[in-house]
Short mmCIF file of C-alpha atoms in Angstrom, two decimals:
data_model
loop_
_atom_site.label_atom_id
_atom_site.label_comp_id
_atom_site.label_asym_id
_atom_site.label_seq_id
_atom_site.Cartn_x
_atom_site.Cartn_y
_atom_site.Cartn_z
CA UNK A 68 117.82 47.23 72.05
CA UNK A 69 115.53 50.52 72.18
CA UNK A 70 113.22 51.40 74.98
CA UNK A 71 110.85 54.15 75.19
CA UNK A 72 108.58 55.92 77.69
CA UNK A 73 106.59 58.67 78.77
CA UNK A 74 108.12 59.88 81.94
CA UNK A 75 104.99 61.00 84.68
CA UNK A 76 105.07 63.13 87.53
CA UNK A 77 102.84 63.98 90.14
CA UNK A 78 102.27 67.69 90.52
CA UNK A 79 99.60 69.05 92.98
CA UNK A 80 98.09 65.77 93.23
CA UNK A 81 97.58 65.61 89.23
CA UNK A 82 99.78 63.09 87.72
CA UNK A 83 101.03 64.41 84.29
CA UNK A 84 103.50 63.71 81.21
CA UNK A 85 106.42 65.34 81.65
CA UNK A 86 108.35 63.86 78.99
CA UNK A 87 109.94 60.41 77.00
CA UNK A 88 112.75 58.91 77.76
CA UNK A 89 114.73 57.20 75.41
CA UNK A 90 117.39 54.15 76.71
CA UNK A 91 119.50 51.95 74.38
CA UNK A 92 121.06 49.26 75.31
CA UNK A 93 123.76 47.10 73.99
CA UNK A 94 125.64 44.65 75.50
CA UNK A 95 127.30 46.54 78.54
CA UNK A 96 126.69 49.67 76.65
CA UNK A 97 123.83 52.05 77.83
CA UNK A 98 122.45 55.57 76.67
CA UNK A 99 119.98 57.36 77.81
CA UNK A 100 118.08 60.69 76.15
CA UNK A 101 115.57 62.74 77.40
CA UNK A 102 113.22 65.48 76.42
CA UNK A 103 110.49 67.55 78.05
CA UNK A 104 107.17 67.96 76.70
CA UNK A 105 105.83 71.20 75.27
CA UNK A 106 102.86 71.46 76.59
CA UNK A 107 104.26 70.12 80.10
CA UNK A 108 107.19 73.21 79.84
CA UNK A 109 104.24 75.66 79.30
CA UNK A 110 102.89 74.54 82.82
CA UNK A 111 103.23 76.84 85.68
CA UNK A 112 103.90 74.44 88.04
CA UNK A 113 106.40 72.47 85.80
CA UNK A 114 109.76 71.59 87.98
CA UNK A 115 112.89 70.02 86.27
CA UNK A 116 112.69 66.23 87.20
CA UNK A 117 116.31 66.37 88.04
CA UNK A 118 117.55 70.10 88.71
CA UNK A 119 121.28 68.91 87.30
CA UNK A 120 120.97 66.63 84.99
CA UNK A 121 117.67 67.76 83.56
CA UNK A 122 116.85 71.63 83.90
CA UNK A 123 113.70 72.35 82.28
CA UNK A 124 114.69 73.12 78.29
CA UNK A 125 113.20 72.11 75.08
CA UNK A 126 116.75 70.94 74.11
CA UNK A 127 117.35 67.22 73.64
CA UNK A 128 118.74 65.92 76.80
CA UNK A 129 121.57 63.43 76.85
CA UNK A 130 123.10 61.67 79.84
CA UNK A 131 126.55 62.41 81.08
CA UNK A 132 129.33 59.97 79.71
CA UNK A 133 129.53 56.90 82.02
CA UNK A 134 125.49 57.92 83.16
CA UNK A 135 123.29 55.04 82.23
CA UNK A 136 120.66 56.71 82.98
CA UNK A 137 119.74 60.74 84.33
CA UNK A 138 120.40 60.24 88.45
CA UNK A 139 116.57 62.19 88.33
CA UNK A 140 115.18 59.08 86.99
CA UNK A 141 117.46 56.68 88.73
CA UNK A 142 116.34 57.69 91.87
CA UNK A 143 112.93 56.08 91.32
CA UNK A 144 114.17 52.44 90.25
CA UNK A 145 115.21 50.21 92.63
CA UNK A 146 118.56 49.20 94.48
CA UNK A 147 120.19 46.06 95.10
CA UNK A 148 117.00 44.36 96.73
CA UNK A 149 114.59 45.46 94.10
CA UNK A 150 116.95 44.53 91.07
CA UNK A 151 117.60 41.06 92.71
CA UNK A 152 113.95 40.53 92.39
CA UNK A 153 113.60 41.98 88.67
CA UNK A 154 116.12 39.58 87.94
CA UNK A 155 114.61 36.15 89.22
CA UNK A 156 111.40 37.41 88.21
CA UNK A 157 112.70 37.49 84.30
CA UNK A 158 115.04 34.93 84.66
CA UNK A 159 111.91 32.53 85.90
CA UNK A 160 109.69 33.98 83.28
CA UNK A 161 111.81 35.13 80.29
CA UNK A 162 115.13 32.24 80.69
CA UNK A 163 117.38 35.37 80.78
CA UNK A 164 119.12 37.91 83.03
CA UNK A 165 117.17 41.42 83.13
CA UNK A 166 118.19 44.31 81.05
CA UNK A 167 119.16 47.52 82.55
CA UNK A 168 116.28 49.09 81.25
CA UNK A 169 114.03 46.65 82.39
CA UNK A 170 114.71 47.46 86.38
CA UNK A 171 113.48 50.98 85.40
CA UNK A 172 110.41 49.80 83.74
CA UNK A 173 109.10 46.63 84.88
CA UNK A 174 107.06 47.72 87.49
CA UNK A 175 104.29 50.21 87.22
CA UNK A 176 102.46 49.30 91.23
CA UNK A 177 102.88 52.88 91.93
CA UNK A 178 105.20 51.42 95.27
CA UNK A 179 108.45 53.18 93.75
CA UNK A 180 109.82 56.12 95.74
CA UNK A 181 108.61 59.49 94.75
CA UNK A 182 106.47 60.97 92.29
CA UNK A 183 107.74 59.47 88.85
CA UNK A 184 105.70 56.57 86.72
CA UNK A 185 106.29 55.34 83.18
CA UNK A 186 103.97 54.42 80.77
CA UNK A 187 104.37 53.73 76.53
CA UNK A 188 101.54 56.51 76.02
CA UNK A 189 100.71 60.37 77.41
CA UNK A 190 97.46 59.20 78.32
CA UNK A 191 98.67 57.81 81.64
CA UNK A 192 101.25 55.29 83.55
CA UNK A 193 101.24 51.56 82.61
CA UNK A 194 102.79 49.13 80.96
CA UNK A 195 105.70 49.76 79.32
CA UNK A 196 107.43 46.28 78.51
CA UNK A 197 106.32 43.04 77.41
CA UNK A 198 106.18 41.63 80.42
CA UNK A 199 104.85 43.35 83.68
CA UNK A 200 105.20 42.18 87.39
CA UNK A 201 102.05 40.74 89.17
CA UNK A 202 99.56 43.66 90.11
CA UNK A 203 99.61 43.00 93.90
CA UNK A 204 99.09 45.16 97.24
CA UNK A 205 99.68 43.53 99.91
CA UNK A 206 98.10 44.34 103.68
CA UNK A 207 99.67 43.10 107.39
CA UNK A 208 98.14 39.70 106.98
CA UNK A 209 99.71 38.91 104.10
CA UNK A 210 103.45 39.72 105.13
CA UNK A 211 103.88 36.09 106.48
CA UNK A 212 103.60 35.17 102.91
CA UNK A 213 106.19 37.88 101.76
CA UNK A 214 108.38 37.04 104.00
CA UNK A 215 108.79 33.64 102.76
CA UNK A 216 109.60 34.78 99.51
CA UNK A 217 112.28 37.29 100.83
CA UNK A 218 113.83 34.10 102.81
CA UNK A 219 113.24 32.00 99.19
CA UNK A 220 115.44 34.89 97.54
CA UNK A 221 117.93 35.38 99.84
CA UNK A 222 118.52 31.49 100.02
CA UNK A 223 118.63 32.09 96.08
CA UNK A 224 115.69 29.23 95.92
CA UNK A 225 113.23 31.66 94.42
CA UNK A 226 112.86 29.36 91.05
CA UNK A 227 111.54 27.42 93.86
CA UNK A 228 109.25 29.84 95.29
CA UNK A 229 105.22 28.63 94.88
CA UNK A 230 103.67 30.34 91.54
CA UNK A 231 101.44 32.41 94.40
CA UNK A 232 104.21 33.63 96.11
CA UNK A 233 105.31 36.03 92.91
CA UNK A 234 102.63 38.71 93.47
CA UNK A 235 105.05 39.96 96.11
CA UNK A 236 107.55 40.15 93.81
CA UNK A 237 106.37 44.00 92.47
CA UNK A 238 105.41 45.33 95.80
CA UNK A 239 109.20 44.35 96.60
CA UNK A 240 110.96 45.52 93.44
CA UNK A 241 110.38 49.17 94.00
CA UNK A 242 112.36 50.73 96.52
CA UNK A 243 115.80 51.35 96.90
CA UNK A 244 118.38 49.70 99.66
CA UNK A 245 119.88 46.28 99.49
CA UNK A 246 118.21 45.36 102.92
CA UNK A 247 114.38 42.97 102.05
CA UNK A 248 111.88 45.02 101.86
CA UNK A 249 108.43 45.86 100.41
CA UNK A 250 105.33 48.40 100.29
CA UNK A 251 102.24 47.01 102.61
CA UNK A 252 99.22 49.32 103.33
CA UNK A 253 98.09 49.82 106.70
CA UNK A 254 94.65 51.53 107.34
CA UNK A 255 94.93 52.46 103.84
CA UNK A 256 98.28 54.20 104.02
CA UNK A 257 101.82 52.79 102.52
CA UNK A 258 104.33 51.65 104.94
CA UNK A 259 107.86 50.31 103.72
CA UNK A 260 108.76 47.38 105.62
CA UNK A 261 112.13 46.30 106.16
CA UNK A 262 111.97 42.17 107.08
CA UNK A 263 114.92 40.36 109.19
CA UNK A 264 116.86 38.13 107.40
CA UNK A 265 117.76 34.20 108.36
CA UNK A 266 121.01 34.53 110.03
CA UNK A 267 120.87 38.69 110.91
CA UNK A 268 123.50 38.76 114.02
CA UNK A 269 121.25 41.17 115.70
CA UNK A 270 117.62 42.73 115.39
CA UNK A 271 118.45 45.09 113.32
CA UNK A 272 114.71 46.07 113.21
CA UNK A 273 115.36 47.06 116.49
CA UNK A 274 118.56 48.90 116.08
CA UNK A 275 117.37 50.74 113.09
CA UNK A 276 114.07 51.93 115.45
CA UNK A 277 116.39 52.60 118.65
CA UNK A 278 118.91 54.61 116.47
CA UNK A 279 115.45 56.50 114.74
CA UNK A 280 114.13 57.12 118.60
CA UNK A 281 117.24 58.92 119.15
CA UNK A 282 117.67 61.37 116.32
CA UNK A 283 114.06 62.07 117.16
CA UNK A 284 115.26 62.93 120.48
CA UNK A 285 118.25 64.95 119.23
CA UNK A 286 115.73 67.16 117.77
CA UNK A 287 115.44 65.64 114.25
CA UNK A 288 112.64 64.89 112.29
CA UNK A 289 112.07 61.26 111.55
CA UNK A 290 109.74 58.97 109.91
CA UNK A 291 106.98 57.77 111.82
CA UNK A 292 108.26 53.51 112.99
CA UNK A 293 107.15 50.43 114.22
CA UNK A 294 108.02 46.98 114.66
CA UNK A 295 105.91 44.04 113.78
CA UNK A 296 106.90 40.32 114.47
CA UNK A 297 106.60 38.19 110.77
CA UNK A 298 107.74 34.67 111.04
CA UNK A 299 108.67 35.33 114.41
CA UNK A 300 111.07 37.74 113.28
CA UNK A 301 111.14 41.75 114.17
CA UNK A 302 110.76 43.77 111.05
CA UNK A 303 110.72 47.68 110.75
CA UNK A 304 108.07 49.39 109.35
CA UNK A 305 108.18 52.54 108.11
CA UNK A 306 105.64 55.10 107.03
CA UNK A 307 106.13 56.27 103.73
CA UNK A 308 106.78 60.01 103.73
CA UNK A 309 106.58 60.85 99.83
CA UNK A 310 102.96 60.06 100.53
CA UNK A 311 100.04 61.86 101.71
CA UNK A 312 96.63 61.92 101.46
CA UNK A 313 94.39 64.86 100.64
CA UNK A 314 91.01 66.62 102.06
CA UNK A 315 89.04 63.81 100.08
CA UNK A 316 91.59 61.22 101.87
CA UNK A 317 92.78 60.16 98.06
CA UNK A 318 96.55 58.90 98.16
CA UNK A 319 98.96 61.20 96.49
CA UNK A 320 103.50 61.45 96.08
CA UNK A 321 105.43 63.40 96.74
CA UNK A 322 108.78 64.33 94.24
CA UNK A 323 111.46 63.10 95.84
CA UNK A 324 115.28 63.36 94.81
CA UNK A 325 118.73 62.15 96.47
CA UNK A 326 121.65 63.59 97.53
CA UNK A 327 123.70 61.79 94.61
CA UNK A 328 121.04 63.84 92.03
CA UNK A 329 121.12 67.17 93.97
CA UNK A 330 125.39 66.96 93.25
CA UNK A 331 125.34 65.98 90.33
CA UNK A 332 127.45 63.03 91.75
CA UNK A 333 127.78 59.52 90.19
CA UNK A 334 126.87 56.06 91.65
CA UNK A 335 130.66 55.20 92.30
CA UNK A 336 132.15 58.31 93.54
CA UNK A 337 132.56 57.23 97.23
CA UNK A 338 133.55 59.37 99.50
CA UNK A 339 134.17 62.39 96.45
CA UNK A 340 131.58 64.63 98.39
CA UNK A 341 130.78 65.83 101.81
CA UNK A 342 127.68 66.74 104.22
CA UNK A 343 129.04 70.00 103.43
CA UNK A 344 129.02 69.78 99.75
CA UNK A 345 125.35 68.58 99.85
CA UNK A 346 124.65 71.76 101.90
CA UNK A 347 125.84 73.96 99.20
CA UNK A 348 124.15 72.18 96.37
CA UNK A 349 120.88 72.27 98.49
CA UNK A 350 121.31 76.17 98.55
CA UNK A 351 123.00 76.34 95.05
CA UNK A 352 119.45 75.00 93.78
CA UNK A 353 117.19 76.73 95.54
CA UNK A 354 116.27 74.52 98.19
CA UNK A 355 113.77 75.79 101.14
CA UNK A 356 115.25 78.83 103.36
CA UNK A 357 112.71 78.01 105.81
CA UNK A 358 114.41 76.05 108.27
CA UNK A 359 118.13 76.29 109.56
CA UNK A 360 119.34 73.37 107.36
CA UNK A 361 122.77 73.94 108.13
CA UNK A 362 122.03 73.32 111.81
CA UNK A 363 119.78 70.55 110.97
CA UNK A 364 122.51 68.62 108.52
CA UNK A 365 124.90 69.30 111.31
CA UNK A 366 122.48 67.31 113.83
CA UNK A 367 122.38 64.60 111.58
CA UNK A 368 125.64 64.44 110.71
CA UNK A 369 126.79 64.46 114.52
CA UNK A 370 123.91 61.50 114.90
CA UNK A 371 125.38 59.49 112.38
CA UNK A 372 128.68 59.58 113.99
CA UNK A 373 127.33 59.29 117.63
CA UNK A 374 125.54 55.99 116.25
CA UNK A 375 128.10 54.47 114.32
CA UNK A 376 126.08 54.83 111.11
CA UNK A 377 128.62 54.18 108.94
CA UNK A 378 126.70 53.94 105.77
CA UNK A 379 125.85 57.63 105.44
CA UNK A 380 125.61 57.16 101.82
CA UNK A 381 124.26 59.49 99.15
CA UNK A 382 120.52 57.58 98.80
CA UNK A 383 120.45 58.20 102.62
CA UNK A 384 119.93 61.82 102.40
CA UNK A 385 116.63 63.00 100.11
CA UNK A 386 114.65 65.74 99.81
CA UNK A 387 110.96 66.41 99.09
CA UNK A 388 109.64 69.04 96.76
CA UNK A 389 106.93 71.04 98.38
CA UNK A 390 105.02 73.48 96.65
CA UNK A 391 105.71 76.90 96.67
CA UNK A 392 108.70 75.97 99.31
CA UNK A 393 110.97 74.16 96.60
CA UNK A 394 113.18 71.25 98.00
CA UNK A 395 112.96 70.30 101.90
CA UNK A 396 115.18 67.86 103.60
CA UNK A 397 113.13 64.76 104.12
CA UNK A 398 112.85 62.95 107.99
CA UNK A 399 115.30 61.18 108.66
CA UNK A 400 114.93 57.48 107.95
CA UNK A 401 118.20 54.38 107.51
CA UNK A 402 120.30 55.04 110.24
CA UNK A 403 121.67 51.53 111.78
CA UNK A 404 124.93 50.79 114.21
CA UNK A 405 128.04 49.24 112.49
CA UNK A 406 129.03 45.65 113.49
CA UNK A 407 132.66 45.79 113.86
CA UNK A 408 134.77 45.38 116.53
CA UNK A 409 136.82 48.21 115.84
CA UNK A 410 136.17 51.74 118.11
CA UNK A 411 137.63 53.54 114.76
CA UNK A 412 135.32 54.01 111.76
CA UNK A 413 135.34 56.16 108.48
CA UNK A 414 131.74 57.75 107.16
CA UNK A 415 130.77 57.56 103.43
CA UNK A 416 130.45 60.94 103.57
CA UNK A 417 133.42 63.87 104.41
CA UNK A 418 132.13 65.56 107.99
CA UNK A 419 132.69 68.91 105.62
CA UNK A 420 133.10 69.61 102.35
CA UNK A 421 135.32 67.18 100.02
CA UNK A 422 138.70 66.60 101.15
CA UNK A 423 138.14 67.09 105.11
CA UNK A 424 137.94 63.53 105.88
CA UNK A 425 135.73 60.76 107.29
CA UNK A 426 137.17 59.86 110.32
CA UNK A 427 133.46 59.36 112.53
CA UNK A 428 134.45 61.59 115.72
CA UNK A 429 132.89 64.03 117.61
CA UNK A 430 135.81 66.25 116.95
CA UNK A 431 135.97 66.17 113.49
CA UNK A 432 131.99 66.58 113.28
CA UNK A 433 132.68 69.83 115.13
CA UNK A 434 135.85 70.70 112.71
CA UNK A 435 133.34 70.65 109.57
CA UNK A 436 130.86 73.11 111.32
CA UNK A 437 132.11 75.77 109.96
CA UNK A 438 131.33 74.79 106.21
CA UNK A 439 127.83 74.38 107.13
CA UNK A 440 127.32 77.82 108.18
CA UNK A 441 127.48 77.18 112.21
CA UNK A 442 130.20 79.17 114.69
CA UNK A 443 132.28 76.89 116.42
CA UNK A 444 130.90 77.60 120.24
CA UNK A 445 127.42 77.01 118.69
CA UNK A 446 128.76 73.30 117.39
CA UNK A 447 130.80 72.42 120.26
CA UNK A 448 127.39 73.04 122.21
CA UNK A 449 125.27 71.13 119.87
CA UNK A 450 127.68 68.24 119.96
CA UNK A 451 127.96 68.63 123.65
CA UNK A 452 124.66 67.96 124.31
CA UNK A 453 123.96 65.61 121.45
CA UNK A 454 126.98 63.60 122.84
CA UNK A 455 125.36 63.53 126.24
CA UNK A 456 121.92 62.21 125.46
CA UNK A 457 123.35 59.39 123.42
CA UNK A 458 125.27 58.27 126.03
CA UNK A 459 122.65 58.28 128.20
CA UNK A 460 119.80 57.39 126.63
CA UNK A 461 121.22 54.41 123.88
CA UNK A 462 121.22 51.25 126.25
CA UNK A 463 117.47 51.93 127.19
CA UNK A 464 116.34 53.08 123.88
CA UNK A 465 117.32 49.74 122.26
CA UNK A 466 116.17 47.22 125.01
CA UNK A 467 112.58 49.65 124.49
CA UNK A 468 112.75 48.54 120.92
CA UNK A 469 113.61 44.87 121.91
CA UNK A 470 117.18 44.37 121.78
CA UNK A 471 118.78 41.44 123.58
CA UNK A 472 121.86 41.88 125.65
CA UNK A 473 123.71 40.06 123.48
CA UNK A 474 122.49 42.59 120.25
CA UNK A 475 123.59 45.60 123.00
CA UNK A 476 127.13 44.06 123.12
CA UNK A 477 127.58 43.67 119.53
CA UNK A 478 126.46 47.06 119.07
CA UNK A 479 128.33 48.91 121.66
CA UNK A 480 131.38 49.80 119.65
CA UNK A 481 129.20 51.98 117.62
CA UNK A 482 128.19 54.27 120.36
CA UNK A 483 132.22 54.63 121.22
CA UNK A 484 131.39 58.27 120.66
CA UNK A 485 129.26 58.90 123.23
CA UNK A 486 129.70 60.41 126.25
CA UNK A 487 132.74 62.56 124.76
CA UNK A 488 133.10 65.99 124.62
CA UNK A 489 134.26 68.81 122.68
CA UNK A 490 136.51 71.32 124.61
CA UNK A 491 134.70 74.46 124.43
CA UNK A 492 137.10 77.16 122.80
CA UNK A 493 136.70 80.31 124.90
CA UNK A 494 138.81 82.12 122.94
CA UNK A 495 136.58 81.93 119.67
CA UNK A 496 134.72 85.05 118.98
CA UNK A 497 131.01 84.96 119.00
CA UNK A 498 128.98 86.87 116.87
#
């Protein structure tokens, strides 16, 4: 089977074609092509969707062997939440299990990360299939209703869901992360929120916001939070940043892009790439000189391991294009505790470039400074401190954000970390 589109993006608050994808499908077989528009190549604001897989050319684009589709384009279809969706939604409608294509392209709400839309014309975004989800935006006083068709999924009862309770099912399908969650608008602004599950050990709403509160406090810059009770559960709710509004207070996106598309890397290839490696590609591609990212990937990498964030993977790291800056890291948002009873963890990521290891200590945070441009006195001080107001500060933070004792105890393994420190090296030479 065939599909076509017209592949939008939002540039400067104008959303424009960019170019038509082409997908075919065929059992377990997928290709995908690609080609830019003339008349969008001629702009002077035109930026390659995907700066690897997709440069700006006239050329006929294919995807790399074992690439279903461009990681560019991937990155704005959903994840393991909003496929699971897709696929009750078709299999309720349609008797069948959704196409490959058809997570791409069955939703056109606008809720999907970044700046890209699809439509079957140039003349704007739209349908694109022969089915399309419910057109549905939901507001706070409708999550109550949302939630119970997250708890109708996840009990795999959603052919049971009531007929009104599929309009959440597009505001849902969107967004990446195999976590519930959904696109609500609050004083006319989009917030992503992240509902508890029936039979979530702890609040993780609460451990997601505590572990947020303290990369804020190590310096970071992080999504704005809150938590809302729905169902009398805690749920984490997140405002969107790869939105904004202009002078005229008319909502526009942001172009947004993962680590996985700024290397180049492929869905599977855990732990083939470091924090390091994502540094150089960010350089390697012209990303903002503006800030000290090296420092500021260094923070978060030392965050992650004083937190016991564990899944450090490659959608977890994203970056925002800004005009006439290029590519800027984007706040920090996903960071949660592990629940294991182990001390001893291993990141996604390498704490350096590929091949230094994973092992989530202080130490070997410090050990992959180097690769990110930092001396080791200044790391060992950064980690130092870091270190310090973690181990100070964690307990508090989460009771703040409503953490039982109990959720403290299960949690406590992931904060092993802190409260160590680094010897400093006076021997090392600083420049």
């Amino acid at each position: 089977m065939e599909h076509k589109a017209i592949v939008f993006i939002e540039l400067n608050g104008q959303t424009v074609p960019a170019g038509m994808i082409r997908i075919i499908e065929d059992g377990r077989f997928s290709e995908a092509t690609f080609a830019y528009g003339k008349r969008y190549l001629e702009r002077a604001n035109a930026i390659a969707i995907d700066p690897v897989q997709l440069p700006l050319t006239d050329d006929l684009i294919g995807a790399p062997a074992d690439f279903s589709l461009f990681n560019g384009i991937r990155d704005a279809a959903p994840d393991a939440w909003g496929r699971s969706l897709i696929d009750k939604y078709v299999l309720r409608r349609l008797n069948r299990p959704a196409m490959e294509a058809e997570f791409l392209l069955a939703s056109q709400s606008g809720t999907r990360a970044g700046a890209l839309r699809f439509g079957s014309n140039p003349s704007g975004p739209g349908q694109v299939l022969p089915f399309h989800l419910p057109e549905f935006s939901p507001s706070l006083g409708d999550l109550e209703q949302f939630q119970a068709l997250v708890d109708q999924v996840v009990r795999d009862q959603a052919h049971e869901a009531p007929e009104p309770l599929m309009d959440f099912i597009a505001p849902g399908s969107d967004m990446g992360g195999a976590r519930p969650k959904g696109t609500v608008m609050i004083d006319d602004f989009p917030w992503l929120v992240k509902f508890g599950k029936e039979g979530d050990r702890i609040s993780m709403a609460s451990a997601e916001a505590g572990c947020l509160d303290l990369c804020e406090m190590a310096g970071l810059e992080v999504c704005e939070r809150r938590i809302e009770t729905i169902a009398g559960r805690p749920a984490l709710m997140l405002k969107r940043f790869d939105r904004y509004l202009d002078d005229a207070g008319a909502l526009h996106s942001k172009h947004m892009i993962s680590s996985l598309t700024l290397l180049g890397a492929h869905e599977l290839d855990r732990s083939a790439s470091g924090y390091a490696d994502i540094y150089d590609a960010f350089r390697a591609r012209g990303g903002s000189t503006s800030r000290k990212i090296g420092e500021e990937i260094f923070r978060r990498m030392v965050m992650n391991v004083l937190c016991g964030n564990t899944d450090d993977h490659y959608r977890n790291h994203a970056f925002l294009y800004e005009d006439g800056k290029g590519y800027v890291p984007s706040p920090v948002y996903d960071v949660t505790p592990s629940l294991q009873v182990s001390s001893s963890r291993a990141m996604f990521l390498h704490l350096g470039r590929a091949g230094s290891g994973r092992n989530a200590t202080l130490e070997a945070a410090v050990a992959g400074a180097e690769s990110l441009g930092l001396h080791r006195d200044q790391a060992e001080a950064i980690a130092n401190e870091l270190s310090e107001m973690v181990a100070a500060n964690w307990r508090q933070v989460m009771e703040r954000r409503g953490c039982s004792a109990e959720d403290i105890r299960m949690i406590e393994n992931s904060f092993s970390e802190a409260g160590k420190q680094v010897a400093l090296n006076p021997d090392e030479p600083s420049f």
